[in-house]
């Protein structure tokens, strides 16, 4: 048991910023407030320091992108454009240096993303950044990765001799996969009702969760036209749980996000215009989306941007108009809510995990 005493505590809740003691025991927060440290607690003096929830990066490749080892990156199963059968957990390496950089700089949870080379990339997982095994570090599976625009076009396309090679091809590939999943669900239901044998398919089992279980579809999209294509396809298939990853031109269509109540995971904005679809990149995007009423999280896309610079990205967004009072929430409570892990992390509340940054 530990008691953090004398610090300025930012709870990332309605309680806001308080002068308080934080008591943790058995990996859980057991008290936050004006309390005396229990006799059995080890007292940690944090007077003059700020105590926050451990930071949460809602879009990272830490753990599956092997820091400093580009030849050993496991986030794109490049054998096909549609790979819903793969799961990031099976490629997560607990001793990836990027994870050490994360927790040493206060980032205690990341959503370990499959890559954006495929139109459908596979299951993604929210993970702790410190631990011995991937199974122990897993918080929960948090969605199915998909991607629009330049990346899947380049990764497949004419040189590889397979669809997609155009933006319409990307959209058609996504629609076809979702239609196949719809048909799969119908066949499975019929077989169950009739007591008939049914041959299962791992990819369709995973993708059908998006259609039948509210399993979120998390879509890499930079350009505003690609984002609108995602919205259009989601409406066609009745998919309510989606998030837009990167949202580089999200500020151009902020009202469309707000109208649909779709969150934006923005970044990495500290990045050069390495490809054409990034030409409108700006640190003003979080502020404009927030002003429109959109829930915004800020990400690094590590190792595109080193994981330890998550706080720098937030500071630069504040410089460009993002409200200071929203800054902490954009890397704690909001990403946790978007990922569906806010019962575990993202705030300093009794009963949540003892992920604390000082």
mmCIF file of C-alpha atoms in Angstrom:
data_model
loop_
_atom_site.group_PDB
_atom_site.id
_atom_site.type_symbol
_atom_site.label_atom_id
_atom_site.label_comp_id
_atom_site.label_asym_id
_atom_site.label_seq_id
_atom_site.Cartn_x
_atom_site.Cartn_y
_atom_site.Cartn_z
ATOM 1 C CA UNK A 1 0.000 0.000 0.000
ATOM 2 C CA UNK A 2 1.196 3.504 -0.892
ATOM 3 C CA UNK A 3 -0.046 6.977 -0.080
ATOM 4 C CA UNK A 4 0.910 9.910 -2.323
ATOM 5 C CA UNK A 5 0.780 12.945 -0.044
ATOM 6 C CA UNK A 6 0.948 16.697 -0.602
ATOM 7 C CA UNK A 7 0.529 16.880 -4.366
ATOM 8 C CA UNK A 8 -1.841 18.766 -6.643
ATOM 9 C CA UNK A 9 -4.123 16.002 -7.868
ATOM 10 C CA UNK A 10 -5.763 16.240 -11.290
ATOM 11 C CA UNK A 11 -8.516 13.624 -11.169
ATOM 12 C CA UNK A 12 -9.751 14.041 -14.798
ATOM 13 C CA UNK A 13 -13.258 13.840 -13.323
ATOM 14 C CA UNK A 14 -15.874 16.369 -12.258
ATOM 15 C CA UNK A 15 -13.847 16.853 -9.073
ATOM 16 C CA UNK A 16 -11.207 18.500 -11.235
ATOM 17 C CA UNK A 17 -7.995 19.630 -9.510
ATOM 18 C CA UNK A 18 -7.760 19.149 -5.745
ATOM 19 C CA UNK A 19 -5.148 19.111 -3.014
ATOM 20 C CA UNK A 20 -5.449 15.508 -1.929
ATOM 21 C CA UNK A 21 -3.893 12.265 -0.855
ATOM 22 C CA UNK A 22 -4.031 9.306 -3.242
ATOM 23 C CA UNK A 23 -3.976 5.878 -1.621
ATOM 24 C CA UNK A 24 -3.282 2.799 -3.741
ATOM 25 C CA UNK A 25 -3.362 -0.827 -2.671
ATOM 26 C CA UNK A 26 -3.089 -4.066 -4.609
ATOM 27 C CA UNK A 27 -2.930 -2.269 -7.955
ATOM 28 C CA UNK A 28 -6.107 -0.265 -7.283
ATOM 29 C CA UNK A 29 -6.934 3.256 -6.137
ATOM 30 C CA UNK A 30 -8.667 2.967 -2.759
ATOM 31 C CA UNK A 31 -8.916 6.629 -1.724
ATOM 32 C CA UNK A 32 -8.600 10.099 -3.259
ATOM 33 C CA UNK A 33 -9.197 13.139 -1.107
ATOM 34 C CA UNK A 34 -8.568 14.720 2.285
ATOM 35 C CA UNK A 35 -7.690 11.487 4.063
ATOM 36 C CA UNK A 36 -5.036 10.414 6.506
ATOM 37 C CA UNK A 37 -2.578 7.883 5.093
ATOM 38 C CA UNK A 38 -3.260 4.431 6.565
ATOM 39 C CA UNK A 39 -0.686 3.343 9.121
ATOM 40 C CA UNK A 40 0.414 0.437 6.965
ATOM 41 C CA UNK A 41 0.966 2.638 3.883
ATOM 42 C CA UNK A 42 4.342 3.661 2.542
ATOM 43 C CA UNK A 43 4.104 7.459 2.347
ATOM 44 C CA UNK A 44 5.449 9.117 -0.808
ATOM 45 C CA UNK A 45 5.924 12.872 -0.453
ATOM 46 C CA UNK A 46 4.859 14.583 -3.708
ATOM 47 C CA UNK A 47 4.568 18.115 -2.334
ATOM 48 C CA UNK A 48 4.936 20.685 -5.104
ATOM 49 C CA UNK A 49 4.287 18.087 -7.807
ATOM 50 C CA UNK A 50 1.297 17.299 -10.003
ATOM 51 C CA UNK A 51 -0.422 13.928 -9.810
ATOM 52 C CA UNK A 52 -2.461 12.785 -12.812
ATOM 53 C CA UNK A 53 -3.946 9.598 -14.161
ATOM 54 C CA UNK A 54 -1.510 7.602 -16.242
ATOM 55 C CA UNK A 55 -1.695 8.934 -19.792
ATOM 56 C CA UNK A 56 -3.586 6.953 -22.428
ATOM 57 C CA UNK A 57 -2.590 6.941 -26.105
ATOM 58 C CA UNK A 58 -5.602 5.831 -28.136
ATOM 59 C CA UNK A 59 -3.595 5.076 -31.294
ATOM 60 C CA UNK A 60 -0.140 3.562 -31.055
ATOM 61 C CA UNK A 61 1.883 0.703 -32.474
ATOM 62 C CA UNK A 62 4.025 0.353 -29.353
ATOM 63 C CA UNK A 63 4.590 -3.304 -28.636
ATOM 64 C CA UNK A 64 4.073 -4.486 -32.217
ATOM 65 C CA UNK A 65 6.372 -2.108 -34.090
ATOM 66 C CA UNK A 66 9.681 -3.130 -32.463
ATOM 67 C CA UNK A 67 11.481 0.116 -31.696
ATOM 68 C CA UNK A 68 14.619 0.406 -33.838
ATOM 69 C CA UNK A 69 13.806 -2.796 -35.761
ATOM 70 C CA UNK A 70 11.845 -1.867 -38.914
ATOM 71 C CA UNK A 71 12.337 -5.361 -40.349
ATOM 72 C CA UNK A 72 10.519 -6.935 -37.395
ATOM 73 C CA UNK A 73 7.259 -5.026 -37.337
ATOM 74 C CA UNK A 74 4.143 -7.124 -37.063
ATOM 75 C CA UNK A 75 1.306 -4.656 -37.545
ATOM 76 C CA UNK A 76 0.491 -5.379 -41.222
ATOM 77 C CA UNK A 77 -0.363 -8.907 -42.363
ATOM 78 C CA UNK A 78 0.452 -7.950 -45.944
ATOM 79 C CA UNK A 79 -0.716 -11.102 -47.684
ATOM 80 C CA UNK A 80 -4.201 -9.718 -48.383
ATOM 81 C CA UNK A 81 -6.111 -6.440 -48.212
ATOM 82 C CA UNK A 82 -8.690 -7.865 -45.797
ATOM 83 C CA UNK A 83 -7.294 -9.579 -42.683
ATOM 84 C CA UNK A 84 -9.873 -9.460 -39.879
ATOM 85 C CA UNK A 85 -8.641 -12.837 -38.634
ATOM 86 C CA UNK A 86 -5.450 -11.445 -37.056
ATOM 87 C CA UNK A 87 -5.199 -10.042 -33.534
ATOM 88 C CA UNK A 88 -2.660 -7.504 -32.276
ATOM 89 C CA UNK A 89 -2.319 -9.394 -28.999
ATOM 90 C CA UNK A 90 -0.574 -12.243 -30.812
ATOM 91 C CA UNK A 91 2.193 -9.899 -31.999
ATOM 92 C CA UNK A 92 2.569 -7.790 -28.848
ATOM 93 C CA UNK A 93 6.106 -7.820 -27.430
ATOM 94 C CA UNK A 94 6.208 -6.734 -23.764
ATOM 95 C CA UNK A 95 9.897 -5.855 -23.979
ATOM 96 C CA UNK A 96 9.626 -3.502 -26.929
ATOM 97 C CA UNK A 97 11.743 -0.443 -26.100
ATOM 98 C CA UNK A 98 8.886 1.844 -27.147
ATOM 99 C CA UNK A 99 6.881 0.561 -24.167
ATOM 100 C CA UNK A 100 9.715 1.416 -21.788
ATOM 101 C CA UNK A 101 9.835 4.924 -23.239
ATOM 102 C CA UNK A 102 6.090 5.113 -22.688
ATOM 103 C CA UNK A 103 5.796 4.222 -19.019
ATOM 104 C CA UNK A 104 8.930 6.130 -18.058
ATOM 105 C CA UNK A 105 7.198 9.237 -19.385
ATOM 106 C CA UNK A 106 3.802 8.638 -17.799
ATOM 107 C CA UNK A 107 2.037 6.829 -20.669
ATOM 108 C CA UNK A 108 0.633 3.789 -18.882
ATOM 109 C CA UNK A 109 -1.901 2.533 -21.464
ATOM 110 C CA UNK A 110 -1.925 2.368 -25.253
ATOM 111 C CA UNK A 111 -4.268 0.988 -27.858
ATOM 112 C CA UNK A 112 -1.899 -1.256 -29.804
ATOM 113 C CA UNK A 113 -3.039 -0.840 -33.385
ATOM 114 C CA UNK A 114 -2.720 -3.112 -36.340
ATOM 115 C CA UNK A 115 -1.330 -1.085 -39.234
ATOM 116 C CA UNK A 116 -3.024 0.866 -41.993
ATOM 117 C CA UNK A 117 -1.624 -1.112 -44.914
ATOM 118 C CA UNK A 118 -4.782 -3.205 -45.177
ATOM 119 C CA UNK A 119 -8.361 -2.064 -45.736
ATOM 120 C CA UNK A 120 -9.286 -4.244 -42.764
ATOM 121 C CA UNK A 121 -6.302 -4.875 -40.544
ATOM 122 C CA UNK A 122 -7.547 -6.996 -37.654
ATOM 123 C CA UNK A 123 -8.429 -6.766 -33.971
ATOM 124 C CA UNK A 124 -6.698 -4.115 -31.895
ATOM 125 C CA UNK A 125 -6.120 -4.215 -28.145
ATOM 126 C CA UNK A 126 -5.799 -1.774 -25.286
ATOM 127 C CA UNK A 127 -2.664 -2.690 -23.363
ATOM 128 C CA UNK A 128 -0.743 -1.595 -20.304
ATOM 129 C CA UNK A 129 2.779 -0.435 -21.136
ATOM 130 C CA UNK A 130 4.449 -2.273 -18.260
ATOM 131 C CA UNK A 131 4.314 -5.974 -17.553
ATOM 132 C CA UNK A 132 5.876 -9.370 -18.086
ATOM 133 C CA UNK A 133 3.466 -10.970 -20.572
ATOM 134 C CA UNK A 134 1.039 -9.649 -23.142
ATOM 135 C CA UNK A 135 -1.794 -11.543 -21.467
ATOM 136 C CA UNK A 136 -1.176 -9.764 -18.163
ATOM 137 C CA UNK A 137 -0.903 -6.384 -19.912
ATOM 138 C CA UNK A 138 -4.141 -6.764 -21.882
ATOM 139 C CA UNK A 139 -6.966 -4.482 -20.767
ATOM 140 C CA UNK A 140 -9.378 -5.605 -23.477
ATOM 141 C CA UNK A 141 -9.882 -5.872 -27.227
ATOM 142 C CA UNK A 142 -11.132 -2.441 -28.256
ATOM 143 C CA UNK A 143 -12.028 -2.613 -31.950
ATOM 144 C CA UNK A 144 -11.443 -3.681 -35.533
ATOM 145 C CA UNK A 145 -8.871 -1.679 -37.496
ATOM 146 C CA UNK A 146 -9.697 -0.408 -40.975
ATOM 147 C CA UNK A 147 -7.984 2.080 -43.272
ATOM 148 C CA UNK A 148 -8.855 4.439 -46.107
ATOM 149 C CA UNK A 149 -6.835 6.444 -48.583
ATOM 150 C CA UNK A 150 -3.240 6.285 -49.648
ATOM 151 C CA UNK A 151 -1.854 3.551 -47.394
ATOM 152 C CA UNK A 152 -3.929 0.564 -48.591
ATOM 153 C CA UNK A 153 -3.666 1.840 -52.186
ATOM 154 C CA UNK A 154 0.126 1.844 -51.943
ATOM 155 C CA UNK A 155 0.406 -1.349 -49.920
ATOM 156 C CA UNK A 156 -1.630 -3.379 -52.425
ATOM 157 C CA UNK A 157 -2.672 -1.903 -55.792
ATOM 158 C CA UNK A 158 -1.239 -2.458 -59.231
ATOM 159 C CA UNK A 159 2.311 -3.376 -58.175
ATOM 160 C CA UNK A 160 0.966 -6.225 -56.044
ATOM 161 C CA UNK A 161 -1.647 -7.111 -58.618
ATOM 162 C CA UNK A 162 -4.620 -6.951 -56.297
ATOM 163 C CA UNK A 163 -7.400 -4.599 -55.268
ATOM 164 C CA UNK A 164 -7.432 -1.847 -54.141
ATOM 165 C CA UNK A 165 -5.456 0.544 -56.301
ATOM 166 C CA UNK A 166 -7.859 3.510 -56.048
ATOM 167 C CA UNK A 167 -9.991 5.190 -53.405
ATOM 168 C CA UNK A 168 -13.169 3.706 -54.942
ATOM 169 C CA UNK A 169 -11.390 0.358 -54.754
ATOM 170 C CA UNK A 170 -10.680 0.839 -51.046
ATOM 171 C CA UNK A 171 -14.333 1.662 -50.382
ATOM 172 C CA UNK A 172 -15.520 -1.278 -52.486
ATOM 173 C CA UNK A 173 -13.169 -3.639 -50.648
ATOM 174 C CA UNK A 174 -14.536 -2.488 -47.286
ATOM 175 C CA UNK A 175 -18.140 -2.799 -48.447
ATOM 176 C CA UNK A 176 -17.538 -6.266 -49.903
ATOM 177 C CA UNK A 177 -16.019 -7.494 -46.651
ATOM 178 C CA UNK A 178 -18.932 -6.133 -44.612
ATOM 179 C CA UNK A 179 -21.444 -7.699 -47.035
ATOM 180 C CA UNK A 180 -19.641 -11.010 -46.702
ATOM 181 C CA UNK A 181 -19.867 -10.672 -42.928
ATOM 182 C CA UNK A 182 -23.619 -9.955 -43.159
ATOM 183 C CA UNK A 183 -24.130 -13.084 -45.269
ATOM 184 C CA UNK A 184 -21.978 -15.080 -42.859
ATOM 185 C CA UNK A 185 -24.122 -13.974 -39.905
ATOM 186 C CA UNK A 186 -27.298 -14.993 -41.766
ATOM 187 C CA UNK A 187 -25.891 -18.425 -42.645
ATOM 188 C CA UNK A 188 -24.670 -18.970 -39.106
ATOM 189 C CA UNK A 189 -28.030 -18.029 -37.636
ATOM 190 C CA UNK A 190 -29.871 -20.299 -40.076
ATOM 191 C CA UNK A 191 -27.580 -23.214 -39.257
ATOM 192 C CA UNK A 192 -28.076 -22.716 -35.530
ATOM 193 C CA UNK A 193 -31.858 -22.478 -35.856
ATOM 194 C CA UNK A 194 -32.021 -25.598 -38.006
ATOM 195 C CA UNK A 195 -29.465 -27.551 -36.013
ATOM 196 C CA UNK A 196 -27.273 -27.918 -39.079
ATOM 197 C CA UNK A 197 -23.467 -28.132 -39.130
ATOM 198 C CA UNK A 198 -21.684 -24.858 -39.863
ATOM 199 C CA UNK A 199 -18.105 -24.267 -40.941
ATOM 200 C CA UNK A 200 -16.752 -21.312 -39.024
ATOM 201 C CA UNK A 201 -14.402 -18.689 -40.463
ATOM 202 C CA UNK A 202 -12.126 -16.817 -38.030
ATOM 203 C CA UNK A 203 -12.062 -13.577 -40.005
ATOM 204 C CA UNK A 204 -15.823 -13.474 -40.455
ATOM 205 C CA UNK A 205 -16.370 -14.356 -36.794
ATOM 206 C CA UNK A 206 -14.249 -11.347 -35.857
ATOM 207 C CA UNK A 207 -15.745 -8.965 -38.423
ATOM 208 C CA UNK A 208 -19.315 -9.995 -37.602
ATOM 209 C CA UNK A 209 -18.785 -8.542 -34.116
ATOM 210 C CA UNK A 210 -18.777 -5.096 -35.740
ATOM 211 C CA UNK A 211 -22.243 -5.777 -37.187
ATOM 212 C CA UNK A 212 -23.867 -7.651 -34.316
ATOM 213 C CA UNK A 213 -22.098 -6.794 -31.057
ATOM 214 C CA UNK A 214 -21.301 -3.095 -31.306
ATOM 215 C CA UNK A 215 -17.604 -3.905 -31.620
ATOM 216 C CA UNK A 216 -16.103 -0.575 -32.759
ATOM 217 C CA UNK A 217 -14.734 -0.010 -36.251
ATOM 218 C CA UNK A 218 -11.657 2.213 -35.923
ATOM 219 C CA UNK A 219 -10.732 3.732 -39.251
ATOM 220 C CA UNK A 220 -7.479 5.363 -40.361
ATOM 221 C CA UNK A 221 -8.518 8.369 -42.470
ATOM 222 C CA UNK A 222 -6.661 11.615 -43.162
ATOM 223 C CA UNK A 223 -8.555 13.398 -45.928
ATOM 224 C CA UNK A 224 -12.016 14.825 -45.409
ATOM 225 C CA UNK A 225 -13.397 12.932 -48.431
ATOM 226 C CA UNK A 226 -12.115 9.651 -46.991
ATOM 227 C CA UNK A 227 -13.706 10.486 -43.650
ATOM 228 C CA UNK A 228 -17.038 11.140 -45.364
ATOM 229 C CA UNK A 229 -16.726 7.781 -47.140
ATOM 230 C CA UNK A 230 -16.334 6.120 -43.734
ATOM 231 C CA UNK A 231 -19.457 7.889 -42.485
ATOM 232 C CA UNK A 232 -21.375 6.844 -45.590
ATOM 233 C CA UNK A 233 -20.389 3.183 -45.322
ATOM 234 C CA UNK A 234 -21.092 3.082 -41.579
ATOM 235 C CA UNK A 235 -24.605 4.381 -42.227
ATOM 236 C CA UNK A 236 -25.160 1.853 -45.029
ATOM 237 C CA UNK A 237 -24.337 -1.049 -42.709
ATOM 238 C CA UNK A 238 -25.858 0.351 -39.521
ATOM 239 C CA UNK A 239 -22.502 0.589 -37.736
ATOM 240 C CA UNK A 240 -22.884 3.026 -34.849
ATOM 241 C CA UNK A 241 -19.610 2.450 -33.001
ATOM 242 C CA UNK A 242 -16.821 4.043 -35.030
ATOM 243 C CA UNK A 243 -13.884 6.338 -34.434
ATOM 244 C CA UNK A 244 -11.790 8.257 -36.944
ATOM 245 C CA UNK A 245 -8.047 7.794 -36.482
ATOM 246 C CA UNK A 246 -5.702 10.674 -37.436
ATOM 247 C CA UNK A 247 -8.562 12.915 -38.682
ATOM 248 C CA UNK A 248 -5.959 15.205 -40.294
ATOM 249 C CA UNK A 249 -8.622 17.151 -42.202
ATOM 250 C CA UNK A 250 -11.259 16.660 -39.540
ATOM 251 C CA UNK A 251 -11.309 20.387 -38.888
ATOM 252 C CA UNK A 252 -12.730 20.914 -42.400
ATOM 253 C CA UNK A 253 -15.836 18.848 -41.594
ATOM 254 C CA UNK A 254 -16.085 19.226 -37.818
ATOM 255 C CA UNK A 255 -19.872 19.598 -37.959
ATOM 256 C CA UNK A 256 -20.161 16.195 -39.664
ATOM 257 C CA UNK A 257 -18.357 14.563 -36.724
ATOM 258 C CA UNK A 258 -20.585 16.373 -34.249
ATOM 259 C CA UNK A 259 -23.800 15.505 -36.103
ATOM 260 C CA UNK A 260 -22.948 11.799 -35.927
ATOM 261 C CA UNK A 261 -21.393 11.909 -32.443
ATOM 262 C CA UNK A 262 -18.185 10.325 -33.789
ATOM 263 C CA UNK A 263 -14.984 10.840 -31.768
ATOM 264 C CA UNK A 264 -11.701 11.890 -33.372
ATOM 265 C CA UNK A 265 -8.306 10.498 -32.372
ATOM 266 C CA UNK A 266 -6.095 13.254 -33.757
ATOM 267 C CA UNK A 267 -2.443 13.070 -34.705
ATOM 268 C CA UNK A 268 0.414 12.803 -35.020
ATOM 269 C CA UNK A 269 0.380 16.483 -35.948
ATOM 270 C CA UNK A 270 4.074 16.911 -35.127
ATOM 271 C CA UNK A 271 4.905 15.371 -38.479
ATOM 272 C CA UNK A 272 6.141 16.514 -41.849
ATOM 273 C CA UNK A 273 3.953 16.438 -44.941
ATOM 274 C CA UNK A 274 5.420 13.080 -45.932
ATOM 275 C CA UNK A 275 2.517 12.322 -48.263
ATOM 276 C CA UNK A 276 -0.001 14.334 -50.210
ATOM 277 C CA UNK A 277 -2.994 13.573 -48.002
ATOM 278 C CA UNK A 278 -1.242 15.346 -45.089
ATOM 279 C CA UNK A 279 -1.047 18.706 -46.847
ATOM 280 C CA UNK A 280 -3.625 20.261 -44.484
ATOM 281 C CA UNK A 281 -1.991 19.028 -41.270
ATOM 282 C CA UNK A 282 -2.260 21.532 -38.413
ATOM 283 C CA UNK A 283 -2.254 21.615 -34.621
ATOM 284 C CA UNK A 284 -5.469 23.641 -34.850
ATOM 285 C CA UNK A 285 -7.490 20.487 -35.624
ATOM 286 C CA UNK A 286 -8.180 19.490 -31.969
ATOM 287 C CA UNK A 287 -9.400 22.999 -31.096
ATOM 288 C CA UNK A 288 -11.725 23.247 -34.089
ATOM 289 C CA UNK A 289 -13.200 19.797 -33.484
ATOM 290 C CA UNK A 290 -13.648 20.540 -29.781
ATOM 291 C CA UNK A 291 -15.381 23.829 -30.555
ATOM 292 C CA UNK A 292 -17.855 21.892 -32.705
ATOM 293 C CA UNK A 293 -18.649 19.560 -29.807
ATOM 294 C CA UNK A 294 -16.545 16.566 -30.860
ATOM 295 C CA UNK A 295 -14.843 14.327 -28.311
ATOM 296 C CA UNK A 296 -11.110 14.574 -29.085
ATOM 297 C CA UNK A 297 -8.209 12.369 -28.074
ATOM 298 C CA UNK A 298 -4.619 13.109 -29.080
ATOM 299 C CA UNK A 299 -2.263 10.376 -30.270
ATOM 300 C CA UNK A 300 1.355 9.830 -31.301
ATOM 301 C CA UNK A 301 0.977 6.888 -33.718
ATOM 302 C CA UNK A 302 4.244 5.651 -32.168
ATOM 303 C CA UNK A 303 6.775 4.910 -33.520
ATOM 304 C CA UNK A 304 5.830 7.510 -36.165
ATOM 305 C CA UNK A 305 6.297 9.951 -33.295
ATOM 306 C CA UNK A 306 8.103 8.659 -30.192
ATOM 307 C CA UNK A 307 5.632 7.538 -27.546
ATOM 308 C CA UNK A 308 7.165 9.759 -24.863
ATOM 309 C CA UNK A 309 6.197 12.893 -26.813
ATOM 310 C CA UNK A 310 2.456 12.517 -26.240
ATOM 311 C CA UNK A 311 2.565 15.408 -23.769
ATOM 312 C CA UNK A 312 4.385 17.591 -26.325
ATOM 313 C CA UNK A 313 1.571 17.018 -28.836
ATOM 314 C CA UNK A 314 -0.966 18.154 -26.248
ATOM 315 C CA UNK A 315 1.030 21.281 -25.439
ATOM 316 C CA UNK A 316 1.286 22.262 -29.090
ATOM 317 C CA UNK A 317 -2.470 21.758 -29.526
ATOM 318 C CA UNK A 318 -3.059 24.087 -26.552
ATOM 319 C CA UNK A 319 -0.761 26.657 -28.137
ATOM 320 C CA UNK A 320 -3.012 26.531 -31.216
ATOM 321 C CA UNK A 321 -6.268 27.067 -29.351
ATOM 322 C CA UNK A 322 -7.177 23.761 -27.704
ATOM 323 C CA UNK A 323 -8.596 24.678 -24.275
ATOM 324 C CA UNK A 324 -6.093 24.140 -21.480
ATOM 325 C CA UNK A 325 -8.802 22.643 -19.271
ATOM 326 C CA UNK A 326 -9.399 19.951 -21.927
ATOM 327 C CA UNK A 327 -5.740 19.081 -22.414
ATOM 328 C CA UNK A 328 -5.380 16.464 -19.689
ATOM 329 C CA UNK A 329 -8.688 14.811 -20.569
ATOM 330 C CA UNK A 330 -7.548 14.446 -24.214
ATOM 331 C CA UNK A 331 -4.854 11.996 -23.083
ATOM 332 C CA UNK A 332 -6.615 10.418 -20.095
ATOM 333 C CA UNK A 333 -10.381 10.249 -19.714
ATOM 334 C CA UNK A 334 -11.437 10.861 -23.327
ATOM 335 C CA UNK A 335 -9.248 8.195 -24.950
ATOM 336 C CA UNK A 336 -10.260 5.767 -22.202
ATOM 337 C CA UNK A 337 -13.926 6.473 -22.941
ATOM 338 C CA UNK A 338 -13.413 6.132 -26.696
ATOM 339 C CA UNK A 339 -11.629 2.804 -26.192
ATOM 340 C CA UNK A 340 -14.230 1.552 -23.717
ATOM 341 C CA UNK A 341 -11.685 1.084 -20.927
ATOM 342 C CA UNK A 342 -12.718 3.992 -18.696
ATOM 343 C CA UNK A 343 -13.797 1.567 -15.966
ATOM 344 C CA UNK A 344 -10.102 0.708 -15.586
ATOM 345 C CA UNK A 345 -8.001 3.737 -16.556
ATOM 346 C CA UNK A 346 -8.134 7.410 -17.507
ATOM 347 C CA UNK A 347 -9.205 8.929 -14.180
ATOM 348 C CA UNK A 348 -8.152 8.959 -10.550
ATOM 349 C CA UNK A 349 -11.239 7.395 -9.018
ATOM 350 C CA UNK A 350 -11.707 4.808 -6.310
ATOM 351 C CA UNK A 351 -11.877 1.375 -7.902
ATOM 352 C CA UNK A 352 -9.828 2.167 -11.003
ATOM 353 C CA UNK A 353 -6.370 0.763 -11.692
ATOM 354 C CA UNK A 354 -3.527 2.410 -9.830
ATOM 355 C CA UNK A 355 -2.043 3.943 -12.987
ATOM 356 C CA UNK A 356 -0.680 7.226 -11.668
ATOM 357 C CA UNK A 357 1.780 9.712 -13.151
ATOM 358 C CA UNK A 358 3.632 12.227 -10.964
#
